[in-house]
Short mmCIF file of C-alpha atoms in Angstrom, two decimals:
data_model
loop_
_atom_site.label_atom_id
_atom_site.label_comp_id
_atom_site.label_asym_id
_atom_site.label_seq_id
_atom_site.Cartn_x
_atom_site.Cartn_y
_atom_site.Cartn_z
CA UNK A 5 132.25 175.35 45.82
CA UNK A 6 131.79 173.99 49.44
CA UNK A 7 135.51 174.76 50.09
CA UNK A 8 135.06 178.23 48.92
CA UNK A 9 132.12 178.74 51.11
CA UNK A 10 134.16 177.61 53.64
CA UNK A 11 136.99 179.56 53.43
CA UNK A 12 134.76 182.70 53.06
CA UNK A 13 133.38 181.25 56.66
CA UNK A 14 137.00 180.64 57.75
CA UNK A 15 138.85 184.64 56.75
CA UNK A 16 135.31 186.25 58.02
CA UNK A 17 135.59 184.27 61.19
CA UNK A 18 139.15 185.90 61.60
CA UNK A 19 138.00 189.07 60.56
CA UNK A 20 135.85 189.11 63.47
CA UNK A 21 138.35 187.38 65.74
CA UNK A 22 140.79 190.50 65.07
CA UNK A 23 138.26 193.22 65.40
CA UNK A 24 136.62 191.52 68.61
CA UNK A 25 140.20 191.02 70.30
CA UNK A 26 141.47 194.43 69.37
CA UNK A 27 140.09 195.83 72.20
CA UNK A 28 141.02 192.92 74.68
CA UNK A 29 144.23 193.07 73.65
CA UNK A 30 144.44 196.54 74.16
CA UNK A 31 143.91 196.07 77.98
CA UNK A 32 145.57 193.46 79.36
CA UNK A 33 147.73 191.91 75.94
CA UNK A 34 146.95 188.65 76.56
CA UNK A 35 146.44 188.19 72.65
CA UNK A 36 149.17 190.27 71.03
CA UNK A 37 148.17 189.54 67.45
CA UNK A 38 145.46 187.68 65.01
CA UNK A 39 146.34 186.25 61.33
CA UNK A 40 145.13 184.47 58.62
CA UNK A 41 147.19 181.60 56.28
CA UNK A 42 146.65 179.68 53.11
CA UNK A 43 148.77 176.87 52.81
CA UNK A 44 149.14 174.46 49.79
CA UNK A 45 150.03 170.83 50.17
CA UNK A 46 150.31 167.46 47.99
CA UNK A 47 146.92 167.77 46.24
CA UNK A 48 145.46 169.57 49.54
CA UNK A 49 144.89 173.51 50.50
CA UNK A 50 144.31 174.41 53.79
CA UNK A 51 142.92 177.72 55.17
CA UNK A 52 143.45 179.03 58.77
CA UNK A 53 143.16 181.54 61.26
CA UNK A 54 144.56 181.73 64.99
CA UNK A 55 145.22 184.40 67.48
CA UNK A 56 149.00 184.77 69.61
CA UNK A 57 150.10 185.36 72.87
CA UNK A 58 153.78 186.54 73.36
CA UNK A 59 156.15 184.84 76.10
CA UNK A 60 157.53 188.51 76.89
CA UNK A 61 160.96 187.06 77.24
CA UNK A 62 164.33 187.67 75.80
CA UNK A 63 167.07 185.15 75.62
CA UNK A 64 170.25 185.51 74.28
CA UNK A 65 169.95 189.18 73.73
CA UNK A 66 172.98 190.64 71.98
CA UNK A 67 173.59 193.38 68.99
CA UNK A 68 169.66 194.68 68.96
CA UNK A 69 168.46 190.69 68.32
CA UNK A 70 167.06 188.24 71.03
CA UNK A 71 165.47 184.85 71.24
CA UNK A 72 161.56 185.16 72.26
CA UNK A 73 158.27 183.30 71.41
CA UNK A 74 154.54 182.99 71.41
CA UNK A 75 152.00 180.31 72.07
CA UNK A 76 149.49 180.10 69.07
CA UNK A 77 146.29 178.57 69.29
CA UNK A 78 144.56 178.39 65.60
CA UNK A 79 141.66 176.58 63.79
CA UNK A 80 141.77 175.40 59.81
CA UNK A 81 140.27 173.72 57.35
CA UNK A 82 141.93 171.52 54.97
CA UNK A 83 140.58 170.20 51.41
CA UNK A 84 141.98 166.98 49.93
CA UNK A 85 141.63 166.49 46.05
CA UNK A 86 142.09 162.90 45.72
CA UNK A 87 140.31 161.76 48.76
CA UNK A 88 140.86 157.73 48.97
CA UNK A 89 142.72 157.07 45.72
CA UNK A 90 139.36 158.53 43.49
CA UNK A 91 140.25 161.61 41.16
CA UNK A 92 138.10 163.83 41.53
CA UNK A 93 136.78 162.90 45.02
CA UNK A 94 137.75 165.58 47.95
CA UNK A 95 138.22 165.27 51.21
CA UNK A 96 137.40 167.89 54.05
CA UNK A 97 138.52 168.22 57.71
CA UNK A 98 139.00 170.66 60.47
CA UNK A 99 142.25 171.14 62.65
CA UNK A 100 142.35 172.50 65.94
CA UNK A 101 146.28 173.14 67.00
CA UNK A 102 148.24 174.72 69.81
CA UNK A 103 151.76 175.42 69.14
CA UNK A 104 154.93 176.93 71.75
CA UNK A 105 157.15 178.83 69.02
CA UNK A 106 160.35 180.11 69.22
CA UNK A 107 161.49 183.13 66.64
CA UNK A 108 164.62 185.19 66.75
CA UNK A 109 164.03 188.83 65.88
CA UNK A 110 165.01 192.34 66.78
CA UNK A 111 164.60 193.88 70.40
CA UNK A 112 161.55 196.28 68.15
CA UNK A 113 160.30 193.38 66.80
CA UNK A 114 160.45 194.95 63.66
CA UNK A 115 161.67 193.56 60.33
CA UNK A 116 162.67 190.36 59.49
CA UNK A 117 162.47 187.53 61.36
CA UNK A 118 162.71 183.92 61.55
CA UNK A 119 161.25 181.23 63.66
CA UNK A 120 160.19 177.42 64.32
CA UNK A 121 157.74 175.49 66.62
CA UNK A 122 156.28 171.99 67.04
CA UNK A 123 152.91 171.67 68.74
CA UNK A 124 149.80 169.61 68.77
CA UNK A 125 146.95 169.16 66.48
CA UNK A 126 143.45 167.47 65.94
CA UNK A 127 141.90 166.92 63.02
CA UNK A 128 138.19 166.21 62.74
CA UNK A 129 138.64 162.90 60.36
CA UNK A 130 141.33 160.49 59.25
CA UNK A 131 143.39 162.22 56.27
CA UNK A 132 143.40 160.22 53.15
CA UNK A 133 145.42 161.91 50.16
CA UNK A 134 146.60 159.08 47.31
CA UNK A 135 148.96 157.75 48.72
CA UNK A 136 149.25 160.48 51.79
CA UNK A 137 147.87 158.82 55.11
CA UNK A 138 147.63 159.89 58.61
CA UNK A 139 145.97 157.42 60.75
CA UNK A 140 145.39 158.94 63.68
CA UNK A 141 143.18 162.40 64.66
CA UNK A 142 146.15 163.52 66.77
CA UNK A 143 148.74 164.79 64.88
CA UNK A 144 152.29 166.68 65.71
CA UNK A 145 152.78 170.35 63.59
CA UNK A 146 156.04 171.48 63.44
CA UNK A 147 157.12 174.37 61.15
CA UNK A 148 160.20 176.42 60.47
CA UNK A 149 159.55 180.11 58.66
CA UNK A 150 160.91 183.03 58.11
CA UNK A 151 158.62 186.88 58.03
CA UNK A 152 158.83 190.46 58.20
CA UNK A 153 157.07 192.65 60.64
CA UNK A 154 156.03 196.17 59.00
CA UNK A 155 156.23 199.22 61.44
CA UNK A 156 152.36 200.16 60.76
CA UNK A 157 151.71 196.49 63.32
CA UNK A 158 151.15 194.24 59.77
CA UNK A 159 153.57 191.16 59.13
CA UNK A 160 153.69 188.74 56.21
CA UNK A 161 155.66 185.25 56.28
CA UNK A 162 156.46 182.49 54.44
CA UNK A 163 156.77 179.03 55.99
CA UNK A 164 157.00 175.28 55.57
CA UNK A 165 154.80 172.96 57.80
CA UNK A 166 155.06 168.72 58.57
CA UNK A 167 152.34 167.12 60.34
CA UNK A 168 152.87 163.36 61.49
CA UNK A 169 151.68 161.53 64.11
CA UNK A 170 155.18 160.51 65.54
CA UNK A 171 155.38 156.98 64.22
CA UNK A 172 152.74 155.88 67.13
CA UNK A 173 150.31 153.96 64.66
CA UNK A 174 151.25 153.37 60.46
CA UNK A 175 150.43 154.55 58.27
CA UNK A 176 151.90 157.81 58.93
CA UNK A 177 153.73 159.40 55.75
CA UNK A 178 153.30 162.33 57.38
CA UNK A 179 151.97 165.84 55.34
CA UNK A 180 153.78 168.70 54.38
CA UNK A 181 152.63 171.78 53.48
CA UNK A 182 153.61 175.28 52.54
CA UNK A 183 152.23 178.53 54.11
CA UNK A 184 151.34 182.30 53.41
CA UNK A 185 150.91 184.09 56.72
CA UNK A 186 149.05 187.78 57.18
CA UNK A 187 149.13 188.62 60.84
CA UNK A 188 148.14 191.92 62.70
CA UNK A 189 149.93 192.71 65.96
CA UNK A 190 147.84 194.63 68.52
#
């Protein structure tokens, strides 16, 4: 129940974030596009929502494809089922991330695509998942995915996420977790 409330909170929070940056987008496209993910992990779901900002560059341009990227900034919530070795017990935290990524796609950025970044990440409390551990509130995201962009501005990907603290401090067996992407390009 509380992470349903939650992740009511969480997809009308982007709701709002899209419709309220629509129009600042619009005029000077400083955020090019809004979405909302579900992810599923080892015993742990996590919602989130974030906004975009393309780098306007093309590298490697060649036969209607180039190499280009965004910065993302994005806020989630995660729910642990087995919080601490208890069944039953769950475990919930906030993440605030910022993440460069890099995606190869067509010059219309239409279609398919496919991309990877690794940014930063805090989480609001220690994760604790069986035998899942991340000891540290800073944590490293990296992700690889794949996507296709829709011509009416919608896209929907796919793609698989680590988080890990970079060996600084143990334990750090790191998380992984799957995602489901909806964005909405401006």
């Amino acid at each position: 129940m509380y992470f349903q409330k939650h992740l009511v909170k969480s997809l009308v929070a982007v709701a709002t974030l899209m419709a309220m940056q629509s129009g600042f987008a619009s005029d000077n496209q400083l955020i090019t596009s809004a979405y909302g993910e579900f992810a599923s992990g080892t015993r742990t779901q996590m919602v989130r929502g974030g906004v975009t900002s393309d780098w306007s560059q093309r590298w490697f341009q060649s036969n209607g494809t180039h190499l280009s990227g965004y910065w993302d900034a994005s806020f989630g919530l995660w729910r642990a089922n087995h919080y601490q070795n208890v069944a039953g017990a769950t475990q919930n935290l906030y993440d605030i991330g910022f993440t460069p990524v890099f995606r190869f796609e067509r010059d219309n950025k239409k279609g398919f695509y496919g991309e990877g970044g690794i940014g930063v990440h805090r989480l609001s409390k220690l994760y604790d998942n069986d035998d899942y551990r991340l000891s540290t509130h800073f944590q490293f995201g990296d992700h690889i995915g794949v996507g296709y962009v829709f011509d009416n501005k919608w896209e929907l990907g796919m793609k698989i996420q680590h988080f890990s603290n970079g060996g600084y401090k143990k334990p750090n067996t790191g998380v992984n977790f799957i995602n489901m992407k909806a964005s909405y390009h401006f």
